[in-house]
Amino acid sequence: MKVSVIIPVYNVEAYLRECLDSVLAQSHDDLEVLLSDDGSTDGSGSMCDQYAAADARVRVIHAPNGGLSVARNRALEIASGECVFFVDSDDAVHPRAVEILLKAIVEHDADAAWSAYTRNPDRLSDRPHHSESVDGSTATELFLYQRGIFCHGIGGMMLRRRGGSAIRFREGICYEDLDFLAPYLAEARRVVACDAPLYFYRPNAGGLTGEWHPGRTDVLDVTARIEEAFKHHARLRPAAGERRMSAAFNIFLLNARHGNDPALAEACFGIIRGRRRRSLFNRRVRFKSKAGALLSYMGPRVLAFIGRL
């Protein structure tokens, strides 16, 4: 079965070679590697071309900068694989990652497969592993509650394209993974999680998730859409509400530390206040989320003070 590896590229010259070498070393040989160069201004674009010239499996798309979702969508438009595997260009994968995830998808007749990840490249491993198969609702619930392997983003995830079904990311926003995955998983028949650390995630290597910027507040809109989408779903409604509260709590603390926008703080605390009681009495909620809900009863000033520590 052919697999298309989607790699958006933007100014990652320092890490790109490690990423591409790991992808091209895959044990699964029916592979195409789509490098979507999103207007890089360093040497990333020329490095992509060098790899394409040396390996017929590699194709490069050069286009003006449009953002991560745009770069992924450009590659998805030309992808020919029955499955797509997402890798970020500053990360790396185990040589058997594609083989193991594809086998899990086929054996469980699943629509998606996740791998565990590590923050240490030396710990990439295909050690004896267990694959957990769940239905789409269960996967969505675990994803929204941010539990286990099901809690991270699209990097290290393989999706099956059934009947030419479209996979597309909302453009012009941050948290596009969360925006895409919640409804996608809810429609999936089966989702598999493999507990082997097949994916190396490099935290904050020029990415957006580790710094404060206005786009971080997109998560409030994304989680509002998710909550609205699942408002009539008895099982997923509490999970969606909890994910919205978690997002509001995170932005409230980041704003206290970096932004200090009173209107944003008020909006976030309003979301927290409306959901904290349910979080405290929901057995599925993580301990740290319950602790945050409890702390919020001390009021926004105390919470902001904690955020600035």
mmCIF file of C-alpha atoms in Angstrom, residues 93-281:
data_model
loop_
_atom_site.group_PDB
_atom_site.id
_atom_site.type_symbol
_atom_site.label_atom_id
_atom_site.label_comp_id
_atom_site.label_asym_id
_atom_site.label_seq_id
_atom_site.Cartn_x
_atom_site.Cartn_y
_atom_site.Cartn_z
ATOM 1 C CA VAL A 93 11.020 9.193 12.789
ATOM 2 C CA HIS A 94 12.132 5.648 13.504
ATOM 3 C CA PRO A 95 13.065 3.631 10.359
ATOM 4 C CA ARG A 96 10.071 1.320 10.885
ATOM 5 C CA ALA A 97 7.515 4.022 11.728
ATOM 6 C CA VAL A 98 5.613 3.834 8.424
ATOM 7 C CA GLU A 99 5.730 0.019 8.360
ATOM 8 C CA ILE A 100 4.384 -0.346 11.909
ATOM 9 C CA LEU A 101 1.623 2.263 11.607
ATOM 10 C CA LEU A 102 0.490 0.982 8.211
ATOM 11 C CA LYS A 103 0.344 -2.573 9.560
ATOM 12 C CA ALA A 104 -1.778 -1.353 12.476
ATOM 13 C CA ILE A 105 -4.199 0.413 10.130
ATOM 14 C CA VAL A 106 -4.587 -2.662 7.922
ATOM 15 C CA GLU A 107 -4.900 -5.180 10.755
ATOM 16 C CA HIS A 108 -7.521 -3.143 12.621
ATOM 17 C CA ASP A 109 -9.218 -1.773 9.494
ATOM 18 C CA ALA A 110 -8.662 1.661 11.023
ATOM 19 C CA ASP A 111 -8.944 5.170 9.624
ATOM 20 C CA ALA A 112 -6.021 6.532 11.656
ATOM 21 C CA ALA A 113 -2.971 5.378 13.592
ATOM 22 C CA TRP A 114 -0.974 7.340 16.151
ATOM 23 C CA SER A 115 2.515 6.621 17.399
ATOM 24 C CA ALA A 116 3.907 7.527 20.783
ATOM 25 C CA TYR A 117 6.605 10.177 20.682
ATOM 26 C CA THR A 118 9.822 11.017 22.475
ATOM 27 C CA ARG A 119 11.650 14.309 23.006
ATOM 28 C CA ASN A 120 14.994 12.499 22.843
ATOM 29 C CA PRO A 121 16.074 11.206 19.414
ATOM 30 C CA ASP A 122 18.200 8.523 21.068
ATOM 31 C CA ARG A 123 15.028 6.975 22.481
ATOM 32 C CA LEU A 124 13.328 6.323 19.164
ATOM 33 C CA SER A 125 12.444 2.639 19.301
ATOM 34 C CA ASP A 126 10.351 -0.103 17.751
ATOM 35 C CA ARG A 127 10.598 -2.102 20.986
ATOM 36 C CA PRO A 128 7.945 -4.789 21.517
ATOM 37 C CA HIS A 129 4.856 -2.685 21.360
ATOM 38 C CA HIS A 130 1.139 -2.792 21.927
ATOM 39 C CA SER A 131 -1.441 -1.293 19.594
ATOM 40 C CA GLU A 132 -4.687 -0.155 21.162
ATOM 41 C CA SER A 133 -7.693 0.002 18.817
ATOM 42 C CA VAL A 134 -10.729 2.073 19.773
ATOM 43 C CA ASP A 135 -13.808 3.433 18.029
ATOM 44 C CA GLY A 136 -13.898 7.021 16.802
ATOM 45 C CA SER A 137 -15.907 8.390 19.722
ATOM 46 C CA THR A 138 -13.505 6.894 22.252
ATOM 47 C CA ALA A 139 -10.509 8.294 20.369
ATOM 48 C CA THR A 140 -12.124 11.738 20.257
ATOM 49 C CA GLU A 141 -12.898 11.612 23.953
ATOM 50 C CA LEU A 142 -9.306 10.672 24.840
ATOM 51 C CA PHE A 143 -7.993 13.350 22.494
ATOM 52 C CA LEU A 144 -10.136 16.081 24.040
ATOM 53 C CA TYR A 145 -9.284 14.982 27.578
ATOM 54 C CA GLN A 146 -5.603 14.956 26.485
ATOM 55 C CA ARG A 147 -4.960 11.472 27.750
ATOM 56 C CA GLY A 148 -2.258 8.997 26.749
ATOM 57 C CA ILE A 149 -0.975 8.635 23.196
ATOM 58 C CA PHE A 150 -4.183 10.197 21.896
ATOM 59 C CA CYS A 151 -3.271 13.642 23.242
ATOM 60 C CA HIS A 152 -0.725 15.016 20.758
ATOM 61 C CA GLY A 153 -1.082 16.594 17.323
ATOM 62 C CA ILE A 154 -0.866 15.388 13.746
ATOM 63 C CA GLY A 155 2.909 14.787 13.704
ATOM 64 C CA GLY A 156 3.557 11.046 13.815
ATOM 65 C CA MET A 157 0.014 10.226 12.714
ATOM 66 C CA MET A 158 -1.077 8.199 9.681
ATOM 67 C CA LEU A 159 -4.508 8.649 8.088
ATOM 68 C CA ARG A 160 -6.248 6.363 5.638
ATOM 69 C CA ARG A 161 -7.947 7.920 2.623
ATOM 70 C CA ARG A 162 -11.128 5.971 2.027
ATOM 71 C CA GLY A 163 -12.823 6.366 -1.347
ATOM 72 C CA GLY A 164 -10.823 9.458 -2.183
ATOM 73 C CA SER A 165 -12.102 11.243 0.931
ATOM 74 C CA ALA A 166 -10.627 14.707 1.334
ATOM 75 C CA ILE A 167 -8.259 15.551 4.175
ATOM 76 C CA ARG A 168 -7.859 19.278 4.566
ATOM 77 C CA PHE A 169 -6.767 21.740 7.243
ATOM 78 C CA ARG A 170 -8.432 25.059 8.014
ATOM 79 C CA GLU A 171 -6.151 27.813 6.757
ATOM 80 C CA GLY A 172 -5.144 31.023 8.481
ATOM 81 C CA ILE A 173 -5.306 29.764 12.056
ATOM 82 C CA CYS A 174 -3.062 28.324 14.740
ATOM 83 C CA TYR A 175 -4.068 25.045 16.436
ATOM 84 C CA GLU A 176 -5.035 23.658 13.052
ATOM 85 C CA ASP A 177 -4.301 20.128 14.346
ATOM 86 C CA LEU A 178 -6.890 20.422 17.095
ATOM 87 C CA ASP A 179 -9.371 22.029 14.710
ATOM 88 C CA PHE A 180 -8.966 19.180 12.197
ATOM 89 C CA LEU A 181 -8.587 16.167 14.453
ATOM 90 C CA ALA A 182 -11.599 16.521 16.746
ATOM 91 C CA PRO A 183 -14.237 16.234 13.980
ATOM 92 C CA TYR A 184 -12.108 13.812 11.945
ATOM 93 C CA LEU A 185 -11.720 11.357 14.800
ATOM 94 C CA ALA A 186 -15.405 11.578 15.663
ATOM 95 C CA GLU A 187 -16.241 10.310 12.162
ATOM 96 C CA ALA A 188 -13.592 7.563 12.159
ATOM 97 C CA ARG A 189 -14.612 3.914 12.407
ATOM 98 C CA ARG A 190 -11.479 2.777 14.240
ATOM 99 C CA VAL A 191 -8.371 4.557 15.511
ATOM 100 C CA VAL A 192 -5.180 2.786 16.599
ATOM 101 C CA ALA A 193 -2.520 4.011 19.011
ATOM 102 C CA CYS A 194 0.903 2.342 19.084
ATOM 103 C CA ASP A 195 2.850 2.766 22.318
ATOM 104 C CA ALA A 196 6.306 2.462 20.707
ATOM 105 C CA PRO A 197 8.123 5.840 20.537
ATOM 106 C CA LEU A 198 8.388 5.989 16.751
ATOM 107 C CA TYR A 199 8.343 9.789 16.464
ATOM 108 C CA PHE A 200 10.901 12.300 17.726
ATOM 109 C CA TYR A 201 9.281 15.622 18.551
ATOM 110 C CA ARG A 202 11.665 18.549 18.824
ATOM 111 C CA PRO A 203 10.014 21.054 21.188
ATOM 112 C CA ASN A 204 10.031 24.724 20.267
ATOM 113 C CA ALA A 205 12.511 24.441 17.424
ATOM 114 C CA GLY A 206 11.391 27.704 15.845
ATOM 115 C CA GLY A 207 7.767 26.694 16.215
ATOM 116 C CA LEU A 208 4.812 28.656 17.490
ATOM 117 C CA THR A 209 3.737 26.559 20.448
ATOM 118 C CA GLY A 210 6.447 27.678 22.847
ATOM 119 C CA GLU A 211 6.103 31.456 22.609
ATOM 120 C CA TRP A 212 3.447 34.073 23.203
ATOM 121 C CA HIS A 213 1.918 35.711 20.140
ATOM 122 C CA PRO A 214 -1.621 36.838 19.232
ATOM 123 C CA GLY A 215 -2.271 33.684 17.204
ATOM 124 C CA ARG A 216 -2.224 31.648 20.406
ATOM 125 C CA THR A 217 -5.721 32.941 21.160
ATOM 126 C CA ASP A 218 -7.035 31.061 18.095
ATOM 127 C CA VAL A 219 -7.421 28.088 20.419
ATOM 128 C CA LEU A 220 -10.409 29.812 22.024
ATOM 129 C CA ASP A 221 -12.222 29.950 18.670
ATOM 130 C CA VAL A 222 -11.173 26.411 17.778
ATOM 131 C CA THR A 223 -12.443 24.956 21.047
ATOM 132 C CA ALA A 224 -15.645 27.000 20.757
ATOM 133 C CA ARG A 225 -16.301 25.344 17.372
ATOM 134 C CA ILE A 226 -15.595 21.926 18.849
ATOM 135 C CA GLU A 227 -17.916 22.543 21.768
ATOM 136 C CA GLU A 228 -20.659 23.690 19.402
ATOM 137 C CA ALA A 229 -20.157 20.675 17.132
ATOM 138 C CA PHE A 230 -20.592 18.227 20.013
ATOM 139 C CA LYS A 231 -23.259 20.034 22.022
ATOM 140 C CA HIS A 232 -25.842 17.348 21.218
ATOM 141 C CA HIS A 233 -23.419 14.429 21.670
ATOM 142 C CA ALA A 234 -23.990 13.059 25.181
ATOM 143 C CA ARG A 235 -20.590 11.397 25.388
ATOM 144 C CA LEU A 236 -18.414 14.044 23.765
ATOM 145 C CA ARG A 237 -20.115 17.179 25.101
ATOM 146 C CA PRO A 238 -18.339 17.001 28.519
ATOM 147 C CA ALA A 239 -14.982 16.294 26.859
ATOM 148 C CA ALA A 240 -15.406 19.260 24.508
ATOM 149 C CA GLY A 241 -16.296 21.527 27.424
ATOM 150 C CA GLU A 242 -13.231 20.374 29.329
ATOM 151 C CA ARG A 243 -10.960 21.002 26.330
ATOM 152 C CA ARG A 244 -12.369 24.510 26.028
ATOM 153 C CA MET A 245 -11.757 25.161 29.711
ATOM 154 C CA SER A 246 -8.213 23.817 29.443
ATOM 155 C CA ALA A 247 -7.553 26.155 26.512
ATOM 156 C CA ALA A 248 -8.967 29.137 28.390
ATOM 157 C CA PHE A 249 -6.859 28.314 31.445
ATOM 158 C CA ASN A 250 -3.698 28.103 29.344
ATOM 159 C CA ILE A 251 -4.344 31.400 27.559
ATOM 160 C CA PHE A 252 -5.278 33.112 30.838
ATOM 161 C CA LEU A 253 -1.919 32.146 32.369
ATOM 162 C CA LEU A 254 0.055 33.037 29.231
ATOM 163 C CA ASN A 255 -1.700 36.385 29.044
ATOM 164 C CA ALA A 256 -0.872 37.077 32.678
ATOM 165 C CA ARG A 257 2.772 36.284 32.017
ATOM 166 C CA HIS A 258 3.209 37.988 28.649
ATOM 167 C CA GLY A 259 0.182 39.801 27.287
ATOM 168 C CA ASN A 260 -1.630 41.453 30.181
ATOM 169 C CA ASP A 261 -4.777 42.121 28.120
ATOM 170 C CA PRO A 262 -7.640 42.749 30.599
ATOM 171 C CA ALA A 263 -10.379 41.929 28.063
ATOM 172 C CA LEU A 264 -8.724 38.641 27.141
ATOM 173 C CA ALA A 265 -8.244 37.756 30.810
ATOM 174 C CA GLU A 266 -11.908 38.454 31.510
ATOM 175 C CA ALA A 267 -13.065 36.353 28.548
ATOM 176 C CA CYS A 268 -10.863 33.420 29.572
ATOM 177 C CA PHE A 269 -11.931 33.544 33.195
ATOM 178 C CA GLY A 270 -15.566 33.611 32.118
ATOM 179 C CA ILE A 271 -15.010 30.344 30.239
ATOM 180 C CA ILE A 272 -13.279 28.834 33.281
ATOM 181 C CA ARG A 273 -15.982 29.982 35.695
ATOM 182 C CA GLY A 274 -18.716 28.426 33.566
ATOM 183 C CA ARG A 275 -17.072 24.997 33.403
ATOM 184 C CA ARG A 276 -14.933 24.523 36.506
ATOM 185 C CA ARG A 277 -17.546 22.803 38.652
ATOM 186 C CA ARG A 278 -18.173 20.175 35.994
ATOM 187 C CA SER A 279 -14.418 19.610 35.688
ATOM 188 C CA LEU A 280 -14.052 18.996 39.408
ATOM 189 C CA PHE A 281 -16.725 16.290 39.393
#
